[in-house]
mmCIF file of N, CA and C in Angstrom:
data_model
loop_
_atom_site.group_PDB
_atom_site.id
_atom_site.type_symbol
_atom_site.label_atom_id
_atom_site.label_comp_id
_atom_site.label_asym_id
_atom_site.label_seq_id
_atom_site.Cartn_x
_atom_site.Cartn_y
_atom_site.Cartn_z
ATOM 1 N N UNK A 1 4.873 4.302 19.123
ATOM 2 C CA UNK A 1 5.799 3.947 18.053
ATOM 3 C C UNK A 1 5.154 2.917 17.124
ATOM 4 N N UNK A 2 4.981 3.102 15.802
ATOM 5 C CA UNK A 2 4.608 1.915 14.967
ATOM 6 C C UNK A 2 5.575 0.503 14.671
ATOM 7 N N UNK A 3 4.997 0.032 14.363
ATOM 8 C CA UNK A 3 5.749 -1.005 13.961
ATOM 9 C C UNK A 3 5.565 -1.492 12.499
ATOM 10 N N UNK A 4 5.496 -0.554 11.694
ATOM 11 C CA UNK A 4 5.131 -1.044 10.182
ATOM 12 C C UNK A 4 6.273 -1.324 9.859
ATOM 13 N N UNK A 5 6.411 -2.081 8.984
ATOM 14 C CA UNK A 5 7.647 -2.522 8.004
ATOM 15 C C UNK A 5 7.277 -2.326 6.684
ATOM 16 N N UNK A 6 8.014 -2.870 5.643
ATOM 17 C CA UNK A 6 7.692 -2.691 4.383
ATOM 18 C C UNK A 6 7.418 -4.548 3.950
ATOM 19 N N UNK A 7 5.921 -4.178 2.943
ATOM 20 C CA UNK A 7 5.787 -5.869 2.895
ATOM 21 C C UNK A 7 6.234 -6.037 1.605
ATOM 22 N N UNK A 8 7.124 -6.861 1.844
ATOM 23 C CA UNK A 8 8.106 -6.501 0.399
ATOM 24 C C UNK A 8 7.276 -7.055 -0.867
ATOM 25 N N UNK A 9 6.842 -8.344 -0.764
ATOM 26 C CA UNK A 9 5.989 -9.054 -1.608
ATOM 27 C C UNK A 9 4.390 -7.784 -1.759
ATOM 28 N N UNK A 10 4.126 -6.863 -1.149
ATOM 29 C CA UNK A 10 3.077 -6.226 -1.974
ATOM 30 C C UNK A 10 3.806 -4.661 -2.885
ATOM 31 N N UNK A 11 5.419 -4.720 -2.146
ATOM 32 C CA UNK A 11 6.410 -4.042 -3.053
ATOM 33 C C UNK A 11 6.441 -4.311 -4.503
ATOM 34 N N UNK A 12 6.590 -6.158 -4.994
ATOM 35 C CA UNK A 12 7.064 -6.550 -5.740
ATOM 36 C C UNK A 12 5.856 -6.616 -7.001
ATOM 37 N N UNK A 13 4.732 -6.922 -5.826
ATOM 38 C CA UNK A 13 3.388 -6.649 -6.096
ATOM 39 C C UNK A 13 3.218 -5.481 -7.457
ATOM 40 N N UNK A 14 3.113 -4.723 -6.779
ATOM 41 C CA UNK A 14 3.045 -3.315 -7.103
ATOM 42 C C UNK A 14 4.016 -2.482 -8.314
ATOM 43 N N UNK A 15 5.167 -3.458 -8.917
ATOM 44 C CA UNK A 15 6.006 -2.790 -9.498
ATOM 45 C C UNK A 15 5.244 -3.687 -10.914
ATOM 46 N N UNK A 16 4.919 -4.824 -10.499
ATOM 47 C CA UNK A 16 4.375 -6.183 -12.199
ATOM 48 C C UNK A 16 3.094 -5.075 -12.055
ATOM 49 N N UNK A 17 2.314 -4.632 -11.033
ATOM 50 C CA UNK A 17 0.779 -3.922 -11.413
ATOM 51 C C UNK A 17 1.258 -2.767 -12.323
ATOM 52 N N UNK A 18 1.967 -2.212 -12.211
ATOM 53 C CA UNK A 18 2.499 -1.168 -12.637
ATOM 54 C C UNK A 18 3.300 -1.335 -14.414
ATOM 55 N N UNK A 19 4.065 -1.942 -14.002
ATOM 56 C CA UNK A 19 4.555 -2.265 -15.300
ATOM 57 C C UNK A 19 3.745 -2.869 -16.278
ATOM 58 N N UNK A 20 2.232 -3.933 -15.939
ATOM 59 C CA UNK A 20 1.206 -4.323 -16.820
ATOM 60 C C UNK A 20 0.353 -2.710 -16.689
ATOM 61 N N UNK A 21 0.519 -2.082 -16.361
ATOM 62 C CA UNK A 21 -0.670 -0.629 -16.917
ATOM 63 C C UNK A 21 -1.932 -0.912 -16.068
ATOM 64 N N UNK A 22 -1.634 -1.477 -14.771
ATOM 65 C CA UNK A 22 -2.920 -1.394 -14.150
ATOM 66 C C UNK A 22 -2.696 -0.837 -13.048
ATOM 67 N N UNK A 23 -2.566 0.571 -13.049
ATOM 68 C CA UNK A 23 -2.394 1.844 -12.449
ATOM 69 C C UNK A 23 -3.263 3.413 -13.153
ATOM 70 N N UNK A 24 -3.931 3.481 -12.340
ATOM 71 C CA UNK A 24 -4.797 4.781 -12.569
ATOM 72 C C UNK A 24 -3.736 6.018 -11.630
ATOM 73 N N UNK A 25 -3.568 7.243 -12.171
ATOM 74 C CA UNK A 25 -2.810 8.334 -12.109
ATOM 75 C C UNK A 25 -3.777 9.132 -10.960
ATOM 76 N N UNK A 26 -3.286 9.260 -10.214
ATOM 77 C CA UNK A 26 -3.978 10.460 -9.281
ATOM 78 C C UNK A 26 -5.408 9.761 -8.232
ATOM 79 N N UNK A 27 -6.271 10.138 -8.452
ATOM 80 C CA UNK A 27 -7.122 10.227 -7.097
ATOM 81 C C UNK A 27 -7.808 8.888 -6.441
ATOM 82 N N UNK A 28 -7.950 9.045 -5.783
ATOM 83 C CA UNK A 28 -8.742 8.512 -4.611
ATOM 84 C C UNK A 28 -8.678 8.758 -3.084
ATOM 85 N N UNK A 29 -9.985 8.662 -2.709
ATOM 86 C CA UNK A 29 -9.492 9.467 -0.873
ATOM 87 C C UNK A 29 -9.382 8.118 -0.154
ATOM 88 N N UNK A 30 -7.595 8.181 0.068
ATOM 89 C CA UNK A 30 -6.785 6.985 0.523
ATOM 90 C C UNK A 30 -7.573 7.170 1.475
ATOM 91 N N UNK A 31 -7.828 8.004 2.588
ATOM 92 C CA UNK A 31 -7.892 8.113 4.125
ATOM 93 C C UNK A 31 -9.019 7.354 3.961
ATOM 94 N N UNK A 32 -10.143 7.408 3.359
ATOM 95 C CA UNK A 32 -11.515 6.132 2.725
ATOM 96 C C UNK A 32 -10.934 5.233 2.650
ATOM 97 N N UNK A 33 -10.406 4.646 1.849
ATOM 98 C CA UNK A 33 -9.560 3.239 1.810
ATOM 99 C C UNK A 33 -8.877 2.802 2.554
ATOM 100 N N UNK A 34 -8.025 3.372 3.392
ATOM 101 C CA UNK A 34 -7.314 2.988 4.610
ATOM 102 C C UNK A 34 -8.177 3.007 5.718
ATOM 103 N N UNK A 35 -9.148 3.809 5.798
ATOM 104 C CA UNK A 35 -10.152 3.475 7.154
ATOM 105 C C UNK A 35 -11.429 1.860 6.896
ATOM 106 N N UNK A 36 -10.983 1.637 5.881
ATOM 107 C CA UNK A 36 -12.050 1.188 5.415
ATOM 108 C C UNK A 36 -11.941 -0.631 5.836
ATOM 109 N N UNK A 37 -12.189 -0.829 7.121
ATOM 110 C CA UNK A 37 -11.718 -1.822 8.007
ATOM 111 C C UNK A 37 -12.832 -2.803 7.474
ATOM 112 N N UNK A 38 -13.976 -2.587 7.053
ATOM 113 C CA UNK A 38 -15.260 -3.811 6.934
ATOM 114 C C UNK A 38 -14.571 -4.834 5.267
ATOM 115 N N UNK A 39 -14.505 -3.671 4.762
ATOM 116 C CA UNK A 39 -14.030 -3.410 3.710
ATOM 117 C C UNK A 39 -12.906 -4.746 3.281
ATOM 118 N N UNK A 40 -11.665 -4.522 4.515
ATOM 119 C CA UNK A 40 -10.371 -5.387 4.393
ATOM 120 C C UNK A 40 -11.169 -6.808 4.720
ATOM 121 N N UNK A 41 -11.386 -6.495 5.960
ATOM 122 C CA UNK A 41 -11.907 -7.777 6.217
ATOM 123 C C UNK A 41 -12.683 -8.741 5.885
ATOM 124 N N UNK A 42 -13.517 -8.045 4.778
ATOM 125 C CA UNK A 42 -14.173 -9.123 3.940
ATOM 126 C C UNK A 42 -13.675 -9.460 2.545
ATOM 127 N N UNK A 43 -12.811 -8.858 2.706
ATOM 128 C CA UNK A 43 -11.266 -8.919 1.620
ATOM 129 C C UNK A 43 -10.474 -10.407 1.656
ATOM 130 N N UNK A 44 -10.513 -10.375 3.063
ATOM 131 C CA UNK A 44 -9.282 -11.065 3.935
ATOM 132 C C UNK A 44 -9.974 -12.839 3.630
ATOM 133 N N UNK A 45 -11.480 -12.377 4.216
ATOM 134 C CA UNK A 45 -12.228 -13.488 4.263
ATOM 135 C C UNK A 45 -12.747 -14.296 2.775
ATOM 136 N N UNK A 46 -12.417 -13.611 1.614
ATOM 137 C CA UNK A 46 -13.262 -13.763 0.208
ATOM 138 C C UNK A 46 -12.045 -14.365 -0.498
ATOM 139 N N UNK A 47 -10.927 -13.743 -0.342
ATOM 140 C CA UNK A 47 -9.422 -13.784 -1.160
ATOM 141 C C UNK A 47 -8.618 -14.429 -0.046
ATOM 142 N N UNK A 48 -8.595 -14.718 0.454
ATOM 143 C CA UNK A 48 -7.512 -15.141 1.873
ATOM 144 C C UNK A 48 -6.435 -14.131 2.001
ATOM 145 N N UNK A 49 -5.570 -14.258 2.901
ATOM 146 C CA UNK A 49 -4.774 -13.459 3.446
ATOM 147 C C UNK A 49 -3.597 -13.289 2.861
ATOM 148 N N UNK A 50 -2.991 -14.557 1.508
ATOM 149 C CA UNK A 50 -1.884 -13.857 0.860
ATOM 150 C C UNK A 50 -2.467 -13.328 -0.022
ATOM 151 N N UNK A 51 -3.863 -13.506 -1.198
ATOM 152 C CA UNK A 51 -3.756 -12.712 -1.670
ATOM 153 C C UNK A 51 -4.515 -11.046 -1.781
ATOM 154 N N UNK A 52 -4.869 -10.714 -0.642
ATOM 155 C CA UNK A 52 -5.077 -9.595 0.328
ATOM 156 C C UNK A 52 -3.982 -9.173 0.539
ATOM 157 N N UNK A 53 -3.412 -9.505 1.081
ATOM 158 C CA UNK A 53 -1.805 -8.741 1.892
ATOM 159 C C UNK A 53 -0.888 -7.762 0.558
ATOM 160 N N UNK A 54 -1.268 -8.559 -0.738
ATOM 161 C CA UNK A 54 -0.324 -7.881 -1.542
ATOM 162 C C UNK A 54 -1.590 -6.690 -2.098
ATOM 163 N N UNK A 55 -2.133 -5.837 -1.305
ATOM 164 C CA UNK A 55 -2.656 -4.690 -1.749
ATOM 165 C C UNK A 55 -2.247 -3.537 -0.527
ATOM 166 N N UNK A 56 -1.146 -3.759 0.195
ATOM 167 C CA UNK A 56 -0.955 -2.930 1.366
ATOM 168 C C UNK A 56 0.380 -3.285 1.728
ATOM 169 N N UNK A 57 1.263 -2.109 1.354
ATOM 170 C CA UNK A 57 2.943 -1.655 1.385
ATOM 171 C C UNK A 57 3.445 -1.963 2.198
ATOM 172 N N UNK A 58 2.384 -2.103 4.061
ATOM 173 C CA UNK A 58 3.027 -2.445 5.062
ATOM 174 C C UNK A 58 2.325 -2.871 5.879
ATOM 175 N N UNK A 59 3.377 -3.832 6.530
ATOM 176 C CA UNK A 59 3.029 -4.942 7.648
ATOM 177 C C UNK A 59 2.986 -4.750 9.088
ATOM 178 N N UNK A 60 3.069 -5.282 9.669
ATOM 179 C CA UNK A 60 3.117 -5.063 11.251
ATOM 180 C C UNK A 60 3.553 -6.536 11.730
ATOM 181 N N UNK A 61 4.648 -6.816 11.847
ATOM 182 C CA UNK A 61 5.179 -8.394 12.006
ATOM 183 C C UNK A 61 5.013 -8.825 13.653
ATOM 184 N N UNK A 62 3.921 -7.923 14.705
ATOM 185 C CA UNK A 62 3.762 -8.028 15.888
ATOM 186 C C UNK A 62 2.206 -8.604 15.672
ATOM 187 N N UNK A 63 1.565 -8.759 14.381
ATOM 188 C CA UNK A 63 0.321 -9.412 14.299
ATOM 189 C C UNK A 63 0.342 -10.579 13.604
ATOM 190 N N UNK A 64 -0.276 -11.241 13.710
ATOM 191 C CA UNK A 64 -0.705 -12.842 12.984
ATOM 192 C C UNK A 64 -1.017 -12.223 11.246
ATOM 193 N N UNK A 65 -0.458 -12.654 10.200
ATOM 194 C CA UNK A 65 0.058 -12.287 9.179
ATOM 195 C C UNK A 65 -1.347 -12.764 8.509
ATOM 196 N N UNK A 66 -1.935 -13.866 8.893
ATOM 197 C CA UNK A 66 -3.147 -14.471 8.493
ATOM 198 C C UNK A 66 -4.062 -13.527 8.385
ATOM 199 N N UNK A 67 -4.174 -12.112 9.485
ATOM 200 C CA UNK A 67 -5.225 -11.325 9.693
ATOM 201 C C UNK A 67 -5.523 -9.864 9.145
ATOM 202 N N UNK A 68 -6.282 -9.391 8.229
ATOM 203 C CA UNK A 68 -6.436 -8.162 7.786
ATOM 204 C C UNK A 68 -5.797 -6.535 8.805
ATOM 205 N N UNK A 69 -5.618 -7.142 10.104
ATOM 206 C CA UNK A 69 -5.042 -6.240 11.541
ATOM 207 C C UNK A 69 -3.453 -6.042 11.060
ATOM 208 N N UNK A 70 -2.874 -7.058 10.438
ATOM 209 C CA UNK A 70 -1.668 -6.916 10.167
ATOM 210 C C UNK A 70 -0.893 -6.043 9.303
ATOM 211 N N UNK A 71 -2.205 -5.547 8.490
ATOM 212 C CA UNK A 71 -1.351 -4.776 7.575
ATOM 213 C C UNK A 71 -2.370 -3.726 7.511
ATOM 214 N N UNK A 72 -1.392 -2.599 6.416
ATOM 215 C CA UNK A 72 -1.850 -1.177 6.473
ATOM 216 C C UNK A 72 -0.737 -0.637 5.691
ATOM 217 N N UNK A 73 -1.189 0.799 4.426
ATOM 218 C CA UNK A 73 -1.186 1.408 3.848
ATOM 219 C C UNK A 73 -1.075 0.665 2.217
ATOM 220 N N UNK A 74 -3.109 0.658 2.179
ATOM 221 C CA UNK A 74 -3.212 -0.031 0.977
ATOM 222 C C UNK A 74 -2.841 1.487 -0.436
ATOM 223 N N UNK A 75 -2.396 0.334 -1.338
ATOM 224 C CA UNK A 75 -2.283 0.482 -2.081
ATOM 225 C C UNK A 75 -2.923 1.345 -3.679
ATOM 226 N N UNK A 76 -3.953 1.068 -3.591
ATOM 227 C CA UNK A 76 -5.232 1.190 -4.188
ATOM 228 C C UNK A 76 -6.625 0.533 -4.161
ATOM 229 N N UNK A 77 -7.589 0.416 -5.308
ATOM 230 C CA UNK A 77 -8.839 -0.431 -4.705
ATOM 231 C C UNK A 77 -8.427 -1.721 -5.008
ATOM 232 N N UNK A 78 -7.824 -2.479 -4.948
ATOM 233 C CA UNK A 78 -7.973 -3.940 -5.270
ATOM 234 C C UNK A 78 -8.047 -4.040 -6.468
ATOM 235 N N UNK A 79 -8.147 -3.650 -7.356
ATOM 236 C CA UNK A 79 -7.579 -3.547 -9.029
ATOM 237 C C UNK A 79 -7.039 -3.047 -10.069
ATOM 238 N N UNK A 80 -6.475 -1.572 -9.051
ATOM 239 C CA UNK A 80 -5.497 -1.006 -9.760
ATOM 240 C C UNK A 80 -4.398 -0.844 -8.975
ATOM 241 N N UNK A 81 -3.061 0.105 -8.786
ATOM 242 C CA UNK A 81 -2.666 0.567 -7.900
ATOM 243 C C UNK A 81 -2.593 2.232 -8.195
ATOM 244 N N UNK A 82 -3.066 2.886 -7.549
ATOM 245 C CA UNK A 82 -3.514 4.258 -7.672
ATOM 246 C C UNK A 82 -2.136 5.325 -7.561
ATOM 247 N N UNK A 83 -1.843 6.513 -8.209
ATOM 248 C CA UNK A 83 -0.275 7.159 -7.927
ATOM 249 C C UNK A 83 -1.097 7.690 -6.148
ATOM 250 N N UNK A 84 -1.853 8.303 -6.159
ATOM 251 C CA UNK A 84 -2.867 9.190 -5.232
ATOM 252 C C UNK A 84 -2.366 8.646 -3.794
ATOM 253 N N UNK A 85 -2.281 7.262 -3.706
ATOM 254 C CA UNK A 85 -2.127 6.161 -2.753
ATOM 255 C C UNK A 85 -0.672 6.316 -2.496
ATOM 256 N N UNK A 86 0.073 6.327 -3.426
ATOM 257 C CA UNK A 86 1.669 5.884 -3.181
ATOM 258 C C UNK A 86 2.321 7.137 -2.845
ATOM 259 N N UNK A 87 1.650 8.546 -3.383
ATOM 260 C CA UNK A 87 2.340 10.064 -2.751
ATOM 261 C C UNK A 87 1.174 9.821 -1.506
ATOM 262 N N UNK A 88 0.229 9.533 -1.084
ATOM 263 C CA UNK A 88 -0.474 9.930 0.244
ATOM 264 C C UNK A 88 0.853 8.434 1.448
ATOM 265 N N UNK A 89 0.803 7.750 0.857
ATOM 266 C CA UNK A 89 1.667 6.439 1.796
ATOM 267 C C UNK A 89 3.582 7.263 1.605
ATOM 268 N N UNK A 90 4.132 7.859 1.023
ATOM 269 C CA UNK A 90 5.586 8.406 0.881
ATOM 270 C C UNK A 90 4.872 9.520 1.856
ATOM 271 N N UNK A 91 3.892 10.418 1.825
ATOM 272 C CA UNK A 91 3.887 11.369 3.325
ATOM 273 C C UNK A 91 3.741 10.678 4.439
ATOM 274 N N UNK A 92 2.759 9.891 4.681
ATOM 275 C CA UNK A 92 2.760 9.032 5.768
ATOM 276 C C UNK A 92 3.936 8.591 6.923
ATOM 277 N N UNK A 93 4.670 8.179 5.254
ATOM 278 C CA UNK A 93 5.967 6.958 5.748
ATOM 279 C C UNK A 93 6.778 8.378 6.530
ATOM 280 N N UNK A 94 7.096 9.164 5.526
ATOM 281 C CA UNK A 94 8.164 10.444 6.442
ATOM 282 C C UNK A 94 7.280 10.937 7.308
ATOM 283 N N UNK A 95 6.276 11.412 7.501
ATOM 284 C CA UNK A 95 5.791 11.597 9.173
ATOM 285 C C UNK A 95 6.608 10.802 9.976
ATOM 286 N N UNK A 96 6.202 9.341 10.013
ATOM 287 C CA UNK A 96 6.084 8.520 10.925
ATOM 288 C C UNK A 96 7.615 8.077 10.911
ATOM 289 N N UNK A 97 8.593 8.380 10.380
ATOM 290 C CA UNK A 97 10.056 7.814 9.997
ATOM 291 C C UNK A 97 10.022 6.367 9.632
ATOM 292 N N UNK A 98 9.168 5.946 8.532
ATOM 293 C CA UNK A 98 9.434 4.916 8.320
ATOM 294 C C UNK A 98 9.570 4.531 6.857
ATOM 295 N N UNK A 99 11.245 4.841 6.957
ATOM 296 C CA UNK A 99 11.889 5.018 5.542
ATOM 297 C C UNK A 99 12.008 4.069 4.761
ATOM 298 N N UNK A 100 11.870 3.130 5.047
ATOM 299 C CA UNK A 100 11.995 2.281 3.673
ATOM 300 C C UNK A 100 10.808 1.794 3.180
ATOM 301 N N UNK A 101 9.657 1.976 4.089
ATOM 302 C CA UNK A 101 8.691 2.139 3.138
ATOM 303 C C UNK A 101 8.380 3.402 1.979
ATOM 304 N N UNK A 102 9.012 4.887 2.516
ATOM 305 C CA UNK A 102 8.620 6.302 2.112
ATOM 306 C C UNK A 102 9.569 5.647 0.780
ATOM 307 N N UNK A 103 10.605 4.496 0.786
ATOM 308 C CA UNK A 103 11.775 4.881 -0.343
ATOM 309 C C UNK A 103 10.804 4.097 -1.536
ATOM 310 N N UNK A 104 10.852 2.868 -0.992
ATOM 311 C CA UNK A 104 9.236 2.283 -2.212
ATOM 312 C C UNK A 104 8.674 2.870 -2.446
ATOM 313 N N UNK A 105 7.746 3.623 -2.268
ATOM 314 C CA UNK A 105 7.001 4.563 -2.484
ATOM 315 C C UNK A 105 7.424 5.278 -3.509
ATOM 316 N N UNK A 106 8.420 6.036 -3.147
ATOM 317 C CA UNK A 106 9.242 7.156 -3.858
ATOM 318 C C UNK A 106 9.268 5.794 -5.282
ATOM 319 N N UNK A 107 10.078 5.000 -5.215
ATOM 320 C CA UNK A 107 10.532 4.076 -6.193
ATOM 321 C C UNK A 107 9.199 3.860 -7.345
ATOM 322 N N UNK A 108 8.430 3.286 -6.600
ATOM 323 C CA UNK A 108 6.826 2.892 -7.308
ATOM 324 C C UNK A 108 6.505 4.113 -7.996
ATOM 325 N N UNK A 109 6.228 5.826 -7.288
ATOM 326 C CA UNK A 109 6.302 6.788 -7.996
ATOM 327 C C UNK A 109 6.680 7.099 -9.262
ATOM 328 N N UNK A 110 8.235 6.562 -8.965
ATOM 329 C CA UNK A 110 9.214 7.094 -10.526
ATOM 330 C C UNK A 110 9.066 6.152 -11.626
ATOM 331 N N UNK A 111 8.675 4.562 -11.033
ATOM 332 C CA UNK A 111 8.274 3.583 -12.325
ATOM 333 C C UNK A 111 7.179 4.001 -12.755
ATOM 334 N N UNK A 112 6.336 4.154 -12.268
ATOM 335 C CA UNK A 112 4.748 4.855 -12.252
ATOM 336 C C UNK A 112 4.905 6.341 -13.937
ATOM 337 N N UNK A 113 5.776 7.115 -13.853
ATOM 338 C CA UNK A 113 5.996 8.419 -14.137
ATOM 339 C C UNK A 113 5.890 9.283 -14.048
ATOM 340 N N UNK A 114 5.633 9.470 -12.208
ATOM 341 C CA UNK A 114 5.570 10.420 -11.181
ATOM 342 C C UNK A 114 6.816 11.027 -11.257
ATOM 343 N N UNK A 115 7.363 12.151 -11.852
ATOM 344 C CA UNK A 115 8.242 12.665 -11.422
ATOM 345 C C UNK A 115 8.289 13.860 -10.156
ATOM 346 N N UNK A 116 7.215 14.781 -9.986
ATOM 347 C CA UNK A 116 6.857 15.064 -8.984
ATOM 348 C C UNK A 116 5.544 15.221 -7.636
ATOM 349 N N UNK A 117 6.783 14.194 -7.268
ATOM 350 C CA UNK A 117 5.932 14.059 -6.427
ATOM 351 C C UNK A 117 5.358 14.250 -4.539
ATOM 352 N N UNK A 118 5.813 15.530 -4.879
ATOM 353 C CA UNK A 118 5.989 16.294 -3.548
ATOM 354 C C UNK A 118 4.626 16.896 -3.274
ATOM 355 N N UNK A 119 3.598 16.705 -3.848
ATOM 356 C CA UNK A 119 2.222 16.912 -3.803
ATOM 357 C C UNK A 119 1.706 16.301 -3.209
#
């Protein structure tokens, strides 16, 4: 069973990235970016951990919040937020039943001007 939650602050994150136009439409191979553990962690270590945390939708409130382990389903690369990311994290979330992240998602989508986004 996971324990992701929704991190609301990379929610809130994500709606000002969006609304300033620093969102690229479509690709990137999330499953690269989400595996991409060296990656976070020297993220974690360069930027510290709050402002790291707001590039990834969800948390895990069973880890030390300080640590790149804590969170998961980034967002995009660290300077945009990608649509590619937010329909690959809304399948994710409904796999795994974890709806109120899939509903952000969905939400970020439609500010975005994803209207479909069942792809």
């Amino acid at each position: 069973m996971m324990n992701l939650r929704l991190n609301k602050a990379a929610f809130v994150w994500a709606q000002e990235m969006i609304s300033s136009k620093r969102m690229i439409k479509g690709g990137l191979d999330w499953d690269e970016i989400r595996d991409d553990e060296d990656g976070h962690k020297n993220m974690f270590k360069r930027d510290g951990a709050l402002e790291s945390s707001m590039w990834f939708l969800a948390v895990d409130p069973t880890k030390d919040p300080l640590t790149p382990e804590a969170y998961d389903l980034p967002i995009g690369d660290f300077t945009h937020v990608y649509t590619g990311a937010l329909g690959a994290i809304k399948d994710f979330a409904n796999d795994n039943e974890l709806f109120e992240i899939q509903n952000a998602a969905i939400k970020l989508l439609e500010q975005s001007g994803i209207r479909d986004y069942s792809k």
